Coordinates of C-alpha atoms in Angstrom, one line a residue:
Chain A
M5 CA -34.6 -0.8 22.3
V6 CA -31.2 -0.2 22.0
S7 CA -29.6 2.5 23.7
L8 CA -26.9 3.9 22.2
K9 CA -24.2 6.5 23.6
A10 CA -22.9 9.3 21.9
V11 CA -19.1 10.0 21.8
R12 CA -17.8 13.2 22.8
P13 CA -15.3 14.5 21.0
A14 CA -12.0 13.4 23.0
I15 CA -8.6 13.0 21.9
S16 CA -6.6 10.7 24.4
C17 CA -3.2 11.3 23.5
S18 CA -1.4 9.0 25.2
S19 CA 1.5 8.2 22.4
S20 CA 3.3 11.3 22.2
G21 CA 6.0 9.7 24.9
L22 CA 6.2 13.3 26.5
E23 CA 3.9 11.8 29.1
S24 CA 4.9 9.7 32.0
G25 CA 1.0 8.7 33.4
P26 CA -0.7 5.1 31.9
S27 CA -2.5 5.0 28.5
V28 CA -6.4 5.7 28.1
P29 CA -7.8 2.8 26.1
L30 CA -9.4 3.2 23.0
P31 CA -13.3 2.7 22.2
K32 CA -13.6 -0.4 20.8
V33 CA -16.1 0.2 18.1
G34 CA -17.7 -2.4 16.2
F35 CA -20.2 -1.9 13.0
V36 CA -23.3 -2.2 11.8
K37 CA -25.0 -1.3 8.3
L38 CA -28.0 0.2 9.1
P39 CA -30.8 1.3 7.2
L40 CA -30.2 5.3 5.4
P41 CA -31.5 7.9 6.0
A42 CA -30.6 7.7 9.6
P43 CA -33.1 6.6 12.3
S44 CA -34.7 9.1 14.4
P45 CA -36.3 8.2 18.2
S46 CA -40.0 7.4 16.4
L47 CA -37.6 4.6 15.2
G48 CA -36.5 2.9 18.9
L49 CA -33.2 3.6 18.3
N50 CA -31.7 6.1 20.8
V51 CA -29.2 8.5 20.7
S52 CA -28.3 10.7 22.8
N53 CA -26.6 14.1 23.1
N54 CA -28.2 14.6 19.3
A55 CA -25.1 13.0 18.1
R56 CA -24.8 11.5 14.2
L57 CA -25.0 8.4 14.5
S58 CA -21.6 7.8 12.8
L59 CA -20.8 8.9 16.1
V60 CA -22.0 5.9 18.3
Q61 CA -19.6 4.6 20.5
A62 CA -19.9 1.1 21.7
T63 CA -18.8 -0.1 25.5
E64 CA -18.3 -3.1 26.2
E65 CA -16.1 -5.7 28.7
S66 CA -13.8 -7.1 26.4
A67 CA -12.8 -3.6 26.1
V68 CA -10.4 -3.8 29.2
S69 CA -8.4 -6.7 27.1
V70 CA -7.5 -4.2 24.3
A71 CA -6.5 -1.8 26.5
N72 CA -4.2 -3.9 28.2
D73 CA -3.4 -5.3 24.6
R74 CA -2.5 -1.6 23.5
A75 CA -0.6 -0.8 26.6
A76 CA 2.1 -3.9 25.9
V77 CA 2.3 -3.1 22.5
I78 CA 3.0 0.8 23.4
S79 CA 5.7 0.1 26.4
G80 CA 9.3 -1.1 26.1
Q81 CA 11.0 -1.6 22.9
N82 CA 8.0 -1.7 20.6
L83 CA 8.1 1.7 20.8
R84 CA 10.7 3.1 19.5
Q85 CA 13.6 0.9 18.1
M86 CA 17.0 2.0 16.8
A87 CA 18.1 0.6 14.0
T88 CA 20.9 0.7 10.9
N89 CA 18.9 0.1 7.6
G90 CA 19.9 0.4 3.5
K91 CA 21.5 3.0 3.0
A92 CA 20.9 5.2 6.3
T93 CA 21.5 5.3 9.9
N94 CA 20.2 6.9 12.8
I95 CA 16.7 6.0 12.0
L96 CA 14.4 5.3 14.9
W97 CA 10.9 3.5 14.4
H98 CA 7.8 5.0 15.8
K99 CA 5.2 3.0 17.1
S100 CA 1.6 4.1 16.9
S101 CA -0.7 3.2 19.7
V102 CA -3.1 3.0 17.2
G103 CA -2.3 -0.5 15.7
K104 CA -2.7 -3.7 13.3
L105 CA -5.5 -4.8 15.3
H106 CA -7.4 -1.3 15.8
R107 CA -7.8 -0.4 12.2
Q108 CA -9.4 -4.3 11.1
E109 CA -11.4 -4.2 14.2
L110 CA -13.4 -1.2 12.7
L111 CA -13.1 -2.8 9.5
Q112 CA -14.2 -6.3 10.2
Q113 CA -11.5 -7.3 8.3
K114 CA -7.7 -8.5 8.2
G115 CA -5.1 -6.9 6.4
C116 CA -3.9 -9.0 3.3
V117 CA -1.6 -9.4 -0.3
I118 CA -3.7 -10.6 -3.2
W119 CA -0.9 -11.5 -5.1
I120 CA -1.6 -11.9 -8.3
T121 CA 0.2 -13.0 -10.7
G122 CA 0.1 -14.5 -14.5
L123 CA 1.2 -13.5 -18.2
S124 CA 0.4 -10.3 -20.2
G125 CA -3.3 -11.1 -20.6
S126 CA -4.1 -12.9 -18.5
G127 CA -7.0 -11.8 -16.5
K128 CA -5.3 -10.6 -13.9
S129 CA -6.8 -7.0 -14.2
T130 CA -10.1 -8.3 -14.8
L131 CA -9.8 -10.9 -11.6
A132 CA -8.5 -8.0 -9.1
C133 CA -12.4 -6.4 -10.2
A134 CA -14.5 -8.7 -9.8
L135 CA -12.8 -9.0 -6.7
C136 CA -13.0 -5.8 -5.4
Q137 CA -16.0 -5.3 -6.0
A138 CA -17.7 -8.6 -4.7
L139 CA -16.1 -7.5 -1.2
Y140 CA -17.1 -4.3 -2.0
S141 CA -20.6 -6.0 -1.8
R142 CA -18.9 -7.7 1.1
G143 CA -18.5 -4.0 2.5
K144 CA -14.8 -5.1 2.6
L145 CA -12.3 -2.3 1.9
T146 CA -10.0 -3.7 -1.2
Y147 CA -7.1 -0.8 -2.8
I148 CA -5.6 -2.4 -6.2
L149 CA -2.2 -1.8 -7.0
D150 CA -1.8 -2.7 -10.9
G151 CA 1.2 -3.1 -11.9
D152 CA 0.5 -0.7 -15.4
N153 CA -0.9 1.8 -12.9
V154 CA 2.3 2.0 -10.3
R155 CA 4.5 2.8 -13.3
H156 CA 2.5 6.2 -14.3
G157 CA 3.0 7.6 -10.4
L158 CA 5.1 5.8 -7.4
N159 CA 7.3 3.8 -10.5
R160 CA 7.3 6.2 -12.8
D161 CA 11.3 6.5 -12.6
L162 CA 11.3 3.0 -14.0
S163 CA 12.8 1.2 -17.1
F164 CA 12.2 -2.2 -17.5
K165 CA 16.1 -3.4 -17.6
A166 CA 16.3 -6.2 -15.6
E167 CA 17.3 -4.3 -12.7
D168 CA 14.4 -2.0 -12.6
R169 CA 12.0 -5.0 -13.1
A170 CA 13.3 -6.3 -9.5
E171 CA 12.8 -2.8 -8.4
N172 CA 9.1 -2.7 -9.9
I173 CA 8.2 -5.5 -7.6
R174 CA 10.1 -4.7 -4.1
R175 CA 8.3 -1.6 -4.4
I176 CA 5.2 -2.8 -4.8
G177 CA 5.5 -5.4 -2.2
E178 CA 6.8 -2.8 0.1
V179 CA 3.5 -0.1 -0.7
A180 CA 1.2 -3.3 -0.2
K181 CA 2.9 -4.0 2.8
L182 CA 1.7 -0.5 3.7
F183 CA -1.7 -0.9 3.1
A184 CA -2.2 -4.6 4.4
D185 CA -1.1 -2.8 7.7
A186 CA -3.5 -0.7 7.3
G187 CA -6.2 -3.3 7.3
I188 CA -7.1 -2.9 3.9
I189 CA -7.3 -5.7 1.5
C190 CA -4.6 -4.8 -0.9
I191 CA -4.9 -6.9 -4.3
A192 CA -1.4 -6.5 -6.1
S193 CA -1.8 -7.7 -9.7
V194 CA 1.2 -7.9 -11.7
I195 CA 2.7 -9.6 -14.3
S196 CA 5.6 -10.0 -11.9
P197 CA 7.7 -13.4 -14.2
Y198 CA 10.2 -14.9 -11.4
R199 CA 9.8 -16.1 -8.4
R200 CA 12.7 -14.8 -6.6
D201 CA 10.8 -11.2 -6.7
R202 CA 7.0 -12.7 -5.7
D203 CA 9.2 -14.6 -3.1
A204 CA 11.0 -11.5 -1.4
C205 CA 7.6 -9.7 -1.5
R206 CA 5.8 -12.9 0.3
A207 CA 8.5 -12.6 2.6
L208 CA 7.9 -9.1 3.9
L209 CA 4.3 -10.0 5.3
P210 CA 3.7 -12.3 8.3
E211 CA 3.4 -15.7 7.5
G212 CA -0.6 -16.5 5.8
D213 CA -0.4 -12.5 5.0
F214 CA 0.2 -13.0 2.0
I215 CA -1.9 -14.9 -1.0
E216 CA -0.4 -15.9 -4.3
V217 CA -3.3 -16.0 -7.0
F218 CA -1.9 -17.8 -10.2
M219 CA -3.2 -17.0 -13.3
D220 CA -2.4 -20.3 -15.1
V221 CA -3.5 -19.3 -18.2
P222 CA -1.9 -20.8 -21.4
L223 CA 0.6 -18.2 -24.0
Q224 CA -1.4 -19.0 -26.9
I225 CA -4.4 -17.7 -25.0
C226 CA -2.8 -14.6 -24.2
E227 CA -1.0 -13.9 -27.1
S228 CA -5.2 -14.2 -29.2
R229 CA -6.5 -12.6 -26.8
D230 CA -3.6 -9.9 -26.2
P231 CA -6.0 -7.5 -25.3
K232 CA -3.4 -4.5 -25.1
G233 CA -1.6 -5.2 -28.9
L234 CA 1.4 -5.7 -27.2
Y235 CA 2.2 -9.1 -28.2
K236 CA 2.0 -8.3 -31.2
L237 CA 4.4 -5.2 -30.7
A238 CA 6.7 -8.1 -29.3
R239 CA 6.2 -10.7 -31.8
A240 CA 6.9 -7.9 -34.8
G241 CA 10.6 -7.1 -32.6
K242 CA 9.4 -3.5 -31.2
I243 CA 8.5 -5.1 -27.5
K244 CA 12.1 -6.3 -25.9
G245 CA 12.3 -9.0 -22.8
F246 CA 8.6 -9.1 -23.4
T247 CA 7.3 -12.0 -20.8
G248 CA 6.2 -15.2 -22.3
I249 CA 8.0 -14.0 -25.5
D250 CA 12.0 -13.0 -25.5
D251 CA 11.8 -13.3 -21.5
P252 CA 10.5 -15.9 -19.3
Y253 CA 7.7 -16.2 -16.5
E254 CA 8.4 -18.3 -14.0
P255 CA 5.0 -20.2 -12.7
P256 CA 4.7 -20.5 -8.8
L257 CA 5.7 -23.6 -7.9
N258 CA 3.6 -23.6 -3.8
C259 CA 1.0 -20.9 -4.5
E260 CA -2.3 -20.6 -2.5
L261 CA -4.6 -21.2 -5.9
V262 CA -4.7 -21.5 -9.3
L263 CA -7.1 -19.9 -11.2
P264 CA -8.8 -21.1 -13.7
Q265 CA -9.3 -23.9 -11.3
K266 CA -8.6 -28.0 -13.8
G267 CA -12.0 -28.5 -15.0
I268 CA -13.6 -25.1 -14.5
N269 CA -11.0 -23.7 -17.4
Y270 CA -14.2 -20.7 -18.5
A271 CA -15.3 -19.7 -15.0
S272 CA -16.4 -15.9 -15.5
P273 CA -14.4 -13.6 -13.9
C274 CA -17.6 -13.5 -11.2
E275 CA -16.6 -17.5 -10.2
M276 CA -13.2 -17.1 -10.0
A277 CA -13.4 -14.2 -7.2
E278 CA -15.9 -16.2 -4.9
T279 CA -12.9 -18.5 -5.3
V280 CA -10.3 -16.4 -3.5
I281 CA -13.5 -15.1 -1.2
S282 CA -13.9 -18.4 0.1
F283 CA -10.5 -19.1 0.5
L284 CA -9.9 -15.9 2.3
E285 CA -13.4 -16.3 4.2
E286 CA -11.9 -19.7 5.4
K287 CA -8.9 -18.0 6.3
G288 CA -10.5 -15.6 8.4
F289 CA -9.5 -12.4 6.9
L290 CA -13.0 -11.4 6.0
Q291 CA -13.6 -10.5 9.6
A292 CA -11.9 -8.9 12.8
Chain B
M9 CA -37.4 -0.6 16.4
V10 CA -34.9 -1.1 14.0
S11 CA -35.3 -3.5 11.8
L12 CA -32.2 -5.2 9.7
K13 CA -31.9 -7.5 6.3
A14 CA -29.3 -9.4 6.6
V15 CA -27.0 -9.2 3.2
R16 CA -26.7 -12.2 1.7
P17 CA -23.6 -13.0 0.2
A18 CA -24.2 -11.7 -3.3
I19 CA -21.5 -11.0 -5.7
S20 CA -23.0 -8.2 -8.0
C21 CA -20.9 -8.3 -11.4
S22 CA -22.6 -6.3 -13.4
S23 CA -19.3 -4.4 -15.1
S24 CA -18.8 -7.0 -16.8
G25 CA -19.9 -6.6 -20.1
L26 CA -21.8 -9.9 -21.1
E27 CA -24.3 -8.3 -19.6
S28 CA -26.2 -5.8 -21.7
G29 CA -28.6 -4.4 -19.2
P30 CA -27.9 -1.4 -16.6
S31 CA -25.5 -2.1 -13.6
V32 CA -27.2 -3.5 -10.5
P33 CA -26.3 -1.6 -7.8
L34 CA -24.2 -1.3 -5.0
P35 CA -25.0 -2.1 -1.9
K36 CA -25.1 1.6 0.0
V37 CA -23.5 1.3 3.8
G38 CA -23.6 3.4 6.2
F39 CA -21.9 2.5 9.7
V40 CA -22.7 3.2 13.1
K41 CA -20.9 1.8 16.2
L42 CA -23.0 -0.3 18.6
P43 CA -23.3 -1.3 21.8
L44 CA -20.9 -4.9 21.8
P45 CA -21.4 -8.2 22.3
A46 CA -24.0 -7.9 19.8
P47 CA -27.1 -7.0 20.6
S48 CA -29.5 -9.8 21.1
P49 CA -33.3 -9.8 19.6
S50 CA -34.3 -10.0 22.9
L51 CA -33.2 -6.1 23.2
G52 CA -35.1 -4.4 20.0
L53 CA -33.2 -5.1 17.5
N54 CA -34.4 -7.2 14.6
V55 CA -31.6 -8.7 12.5
S56 CA -33.8 -10.9 9.9
N57 CA -31.5 -14.3 9.0
N58 CA -29.1 -14.7 11.6
A59 CA -26.9 -12.7 9.8
R60 CA -23.6 -11.7 11.5
L61 CA -24.8 -8.2 12.9
S62 CA -21.6 -6.6 10.7
L63 CA -23.2 -8.0 7.4
V64 CA -26.7 -6.0 7.8
Q65 CA -27.1 -3.8 5.1
A66 CA -29.2 -1.0 4.6
T67 CA -31.9 -0.2 2.5
E68 CA -32.8 3.3 1.5
E69 CA -34.0 6.2 -1.3
S70 CA -31.1 7.6 -1.9
A71 CA -30.0 4.7 -2.9
V72 CA -31.1 5.1 -6.7
S73 CA -28.8 8.2 -7.0
V74 CA -26.2 6.6 -6.5
A75 CA -26.7 4.5 -8.8
N76 CA -27.2 6.1 -11.2
D77 CA -23.8 7.9 -10.3
R78 CA -22.0 4.8 -10.3
A79 CA -23.6 4.3 -13.5
A80 CA -22.0 7.3 -15.0
V81 CA -18.8 6.0 -13.3
I82 CA -18.6 3.0 -15.4
S83 CA -19.9 3.7 -18.4
G84 CA -17.4 5.8 -21.3
Q85 CA -14.1 6.1 -21.1
N86 CA -14.0 4.2 -18.1
L87 CA -14.5 0.9 -19.7
R88 CA -11.7 -1.5 -21.5
Q89 CA -12.2 -3.5 -24.2
M90 CA -10.4 -6.7 -23.4
A91 CA -10.5 -10.4 -26.0
T92 CA -11.1 -13.4 -24.9
N93 CA -11.4 -17.2 -26.2
G94 CA -14.1 -17.4 -23.5
K95 CA -17.6 -17.6 -24.6
A96 CA -17.4 -13.9 -25.7
T97 CA -15.2 -12.8 -28.2
N98 CA -14.7 -9.6 -26.8
I99 CA -16.0 -9.1 -23.4
L100 CA -15.8 -5.4 -21.8
W101 CA -14.4 -4.8 -18.5
H102 CA -14.1 -1.3 -17.1
K103 CA -11.1 -0.4 -15.3
S104 CA -11.9 -0.4 -11.7
S105 CA -16.1 -1.0 -10.8
V106 CA -15.1 0.0 -6.8
G107 CA -13.6 4.2 -7.2
K108 CA -12.3 6.5 -4.7
L109 CA -16.9 7.6 -4.0
H110 CA -17.4 3.6 -2.8
R111 CA -14.5 3.7 -0.9
Q112 CA -15.2 6.6 0.9
E113 CA -18.8 5.9 1.6
L114 CA -18.3 3.1 2.8
L115 CA -16.1 4.4 5.7
Q116 CA -17.5 7.7 5.7
Q117 CA -14.8 9.9 5.6
K118 CA -13.0 11.4 2.7
G119 CA -9.2 10.9 2.1
C120 CA -6.8 13.1 2.3
V121 CA -3.1 14.0 3.2
I122 CA -2.0 15.5 5.8
W123 CA 2.0 16.2 5.8
I124 CA 3.3 17.2 8.7
T125 CA 6.4 19.0 7.9
G126 CA 9.5 20.6 10.7
L127 CA 12.3 20.0 12.2
S128 CA 13.6 16.9 13.7
G129 CA 12.3 17.2 17.0
S130 CA 9.7 19.4 16.2
G131 CA 6.3 17.0 17.8
K132 CA 5.8 15.0 14.3
S133 CA 5.3 12.1 15.3
T134 CA 3.6 12.6 18.2
L135 CA 1.3 14.8 16.4
A136 CA 0.6 12.0 14.4
C137 CA 0.2 9.6 16.4
A138 CA -2.5 11.8 18.5
L139 CA -4.5 13.0 15.5
C140 CA -4.1 9.5 14.7
Q141 CA -6.3 8.4 17.8
A142 CA -8.0 11.2 18.1
L143 CA -9.8 10.4 15.0
Y144 CA -9.9 6.3 15.3
S145 CA -12.1 7.2 18.8
R146 CA -14.1 8.8 16.1
G147 CA -14.4 5.3 13.8
K148 CA -12.2 7.1 10.9
L149 CA -9.3 5.2 9.6
T150 CA -5.8 6.7 9.0
Y151 CA -2.3 5.7 8.7
I152 CA 0.7 6.8 9.2
L153 CA 3.2 7.4 6.9
D154 CA 6.8 8.2 9.0
G155 CA 9.4 8.6 6.7
D156 CA 11.8 6.8 9.5
N157 CA 10.0 3.8 9.2
V158 CA 9.4 4.2 5.3
R159 CA 13.1 4.4 5.3
H160 CA 12.9 1.0 7.1
G161 CA 11.3 -0.5 3.9
L162 CA 9.9 1.3 0.5
N163 CA 12.6 3.9 0.8
R164 CA 15.5 1.3 2.7
D165 CA 17.5 2.1 -1.0
L166 CA 17.8 6.2 -0.2
S167 CA 20.3 7.5 1.4
F168 CA 20.7 10.7 2.6
K169 CA 22.3 12.8 -0.5
A170 CA 20.4 15.2 -1.7
E171 CA 19.1 13.5 -4.8
D172 CA 17.8 10.3 -2.1
R173 CA 15.8 13.0 0.3
A174 CA 14.6 14.0 -2.9
E175 CA 13.5 10.5 -4.0
N176 CA 12.5 9.7 -0.7
I177 CA 9.2 13.0 -0.5
R178 CA 8.5 11.8 -4.0
R179 CA 7.8 8.3 -2.9
I180 CA 6.4 8.7 0.4
G181 CA 4.6 11.5 -2.2
E182 CA 3.0 9.3 -4.0
V183 CA 2.1 6.5 -1.4
A184 CA 0.0 8.6 0.3
K185 CA -2.0 9.6 -2.8
L186 CA -2.5 6.1 -3.2
F187 CA -3.8 6.3 0.6
A188 CA -5.7 9.3 -0.4
D189 CA -7.4 7.1 -3.1
A190 CA -8.1 4.5 -1.2
G191 CA -10.2 6.9 0.9
I192 CA -8.1 7.0 3.6
I193 CA -7.1 9.7 6.1
C194 CA -3.4 9.6 5.2
I195 CA -0.9 11.5 7.9
A196 CA 2.5 12.0 5.9
S197 CA 5.2 13.1 9.2
V198 CA 8.3 14.0 7.6
I199 CA 11.1 16.5 7.6
S200 CA 10.7 17.4 4.3
P201 CA 12.8 20.7 4.6
Y202 CA 12.6 22.1 0.6
R203 CA 9.6 23.4 -0.6
R204 CA 9.7 22.3 -4.1
D205 CA 9.7 18.7 -2.9
R206 CA 6.5 20.0 -1.0
D207 CA 5.0 21.4 -3.6
A208 CA 5.9 18.5 -5.8
C209 CA 3.6 15.9 -3.0
R210 CA 1.0 18.4 -3.4
A211 CA 0.7 18.9 -7.1
L212 CA -0.1 15.0 -7.4
L213 CA -3.5 15.3 -5.5
P214 CA -6.2 17.0 -6.3
E215 CA -7.0 20.4 -4.8
G216 CA -7.7 20.2 -1.3
D217 CA -6.9 17.1 -0.1
F218 CA -3.3 17.7 0.6
I219 CA -3.3 19.7 4.3
E220 CA 0.2 21.0 4.8
V221 CA 0.9 21.0 8.8
F222 CA 3.7 23.2 9.8
M223 CA 5.6 22.3 13.1
D224 CA 6.9 25.5 13.9
V225 CA 9.0 25.3 16.5
P226 CA 12.0 27.1 16.8
L227 CA 15.9 25.3 16.2
Q228 CA 16.6 26.0 19.7
I229 CA 13.3 24.4 21.4
C230 CA 13.7 21.0 19.3
E231 CA 17.8 21.1 20.4
S232 CA 16.9 21.4 23.9
R233 CA 14.5 18.5 23.6
D234 CA 16.8 16.6 21.4
P235 CA 14.6 13.3 21.2
K236 CA 16.8 11.0 19.3
G237 CA 20.0 12.5 20.3
L238 CA 20.9 13.5 16.5
Y239 CA 21.8 17.0 17.1
K240 CA 24.6 15.9 18.7
L241 CA 25.5 14.2 16.9
A242 CA 25.1 16.9 14.5
R243 CA 27.2 19.7 16.3
A244 CA 29.9 17.2 16.6
G245 CA 30.0 16.7 12.8
K246 CA 29.0 12.9 13.6
I247 CA 25.9 13.5 11.2
K248 CA 26.7 15.8 8.5
G249 CA 23.9 17.6 6.1
F250 CA 21.5 17.9 8.9
T251 CA 18.3 19.8 8.7
G252 CA 18.4 23.3 10.7
I253 CA 22.2 22.1 11.3
D254 CA 24.8 22.1 8.2
D255 CA 21.7 21.9 5.7
P256 CA 18.8 24.0 5.2
Y257 CA 14.8 24.1 6.4
E258 CA 12.6 26.1 4.3
P259 CA 9.2 27.0 6.2
P260 CA 6.3 26.5 4.0
L261 CA 4.5 29.8 2.9
N262 CA 1.2 29.2 2.4
C263 CA 0.6 26.0 4.7
E264 CA -2.8 25.1 5.8
L265 CA -1.4 25.1 9.3
V266 CA 0.5 26.3 11.4
L267 CA 1.2 24.4 15.1
P268 CA 1.4 25.7 17.4
Q269 CA -0.8 28.4 16.6
K270 CA 0.7 31.7 18.2
G271 CA -0.5 32.3 21.3
I272 CA -0.9 28.4 22.3
N273 CA 3.1 28.1 22.5
Y274 CA 2.4 25.1 24.7
A275 CA -0.8 23.0 23.8
S276 CA -0.8 19.5 24.4
P277 CA -0.3 17.0 20.8
C278 CA -4.3 16.6 21.6
E279 CA -4.9 20.2 21.2
M280 CA -2.8 20.6 18.0
A281 CA -4.6 17.3 17.2
E282 CA -7.9 19.2 18.1
T283 CA -6.9 21.9 15.8
V284 CA -6.7 19.7 12.9
I285 CA -9.4 17.7 13.6
S286 CA -11.5 21.3 12.9
F287 CA -9.8 22.0 10.2
L288 CA -10.8 18.1 9.0
E289 CA -14.0 19.1 10.0
E290 CA -14.4 22.4 8.5
K291 CA -13.5 20.9 5.3
G292 CA -15.6 18.0 5.8
F293 CA -13.2 15.1 5.0
L294 CA -14.7 13.6 8.2
Q295 CA -17.5 12.7 6.2
A296 CA -18.4 10.7 2.9

C-alpha cells in the first residue's frame, strides 16, 4: 500500500527579502506516470484529504539537503548583484528561490540547448520534429526554436544583412539559454552559417549544455531537395546572400554530433533522432 | 494495488509521411508526486520491467480521444511537404507534431503569461518569486522573465531611451509568448510603464492567456522603500527618465488583477500570490 499525503495549498514566501527569517524548504517532488483515470482507494492507492492525485506531495529525507542547497543559493551575493551591462546601468540581478535545479527535478530532465545547424534543406526542421516527438514519448519537455518562426515574432525587425543575421542568431541563443534555464530541452533549428555566431551562443551556456548538431548534407543534395524553392530563387538571383550559393556556410570544427553519420547516409529522421537521444542519455540529460 | 506498466523506449515516428497508415498516438501521461525514495514492490506498488518509476506509462480509455485530437492536429495544413533524395521522392512532414496541447498535458497546466507591472519598488519581483514558489509547491512549472535580468542577456543592446524601452518590452512580450506556448506559466516582472506597450504584448497572446497584474503601490511608498536606491539617484538627477519621477507611469485601465487589493493594504507577498493563484485556478490554468 502506498500512502500519499495531499499537499495543502501552502505558499512559502522566503524569497522576498522583506523578511529576515530562514527560508521554508520547498517540497521536493518526484513524478510518476500513473494509470488514468485517477486510481480510487479501491485500487489500493490511498489519497488523503480528497486531493487531486496530481497534488500529492512527496516527503523524504533528502529534502533536507535540498533545503540546504536552496538556503545557500538564496543567501549572499547571489540574491542581488549590482551590475552595469550592455547599454544599461543600475541593473540588479534578481535570483528566484525556485532555481534551475528545482525545475529540472520537477521535469526529471536537465535543461540544455540542442543547436541544429546546416544548409537550407539539410533536414534541420525534420530532425527537430522527430526529436521533439521521440522525447515527448519519453515524457520529456522540449521546445523548438525554429529560425524561420522566430523571424515572425521576436526577430521580425531583422533583415538578412550581415549584422542582422548575427543579431538574429544572438537573440535565438539568448532565448535558448532562458529555455534551458527553465529546465527545458530547447531545440534550436537555424542555418546559423558562421562559426563565430554559433560559438557565441555556445559561450552563453554552461560547459556541456550546448549540443551542436551539424546536418552534414552536401549542397548538391540540399539544392536538389529545395523544399522551399529558395535555391531556385537564389540561382535566379532573386535572393541575394543565400547560404551555400553566394554566402558561405562554415561547417563546425568541433561539434558534438555530425548527422547523417558516415556509413548511414540514408538514416531516417527517426534514426537520427535516436542518435541524438542516445547522446542525451549518455550525458545524463534525460534525468534530473 | 496499482499496477504500472513501464514505457519501452519507443520513438513513434508516425508523422514522417513515409507511412500512410494512421498515426500512432503519443502516450498520454499523467503526473503524480510520490514519496521518495522510490517505492519498492514491498510497498505494494507494482512496477513491471524494472523500469525507473519516472518512466511508468499511463494506459487509459480516454487515450482514444487524445489520439483523435492528435490526428486532427497533424492532418491538413499543418503538414509540410519536403523533397529528398532518400528512399522516397517526397516526404511529408508536419511542422511539429508535438504541440502546445501535448506539452500542457505533460505538465498538467496551461501556458499563460502573468504580466506584473508597476513602479520600481512596488514589489513586482517579490510577488513574482512568491508566485513561482507557491506554484512550484503545487508541482507547476513557471519561469520568471525579470525586466532587469533580461537586460543582462537578450536585451543587453538596449538603453533606456524611449524607443529602446518599447523594444525592451516588445522582446519580453515575444519571449513570454514562446514560454506560454511551451506550456509554461511565464511570469513577466517589468515596470512596463506605457499602456500601448503592454497592450501590444497582450495582443500577442490568445484571448485570456495574458493576465495583467498591477502592483498598485503609491509612488510615495515605493520611494520610501527604494530597495535599489534608484529613486535617490533619480531625485539627485543622476538617473534621467526614471519612471514616476521624470517619466510617466500609466496604470492599467482594464487589467485582470490589482494588488494589493483595497482593504488589504498590507497583504504579504504570499497572500498576494494566493490571490493570483486563485485567479489561475478559477480560469483553469492549473490543469491541462
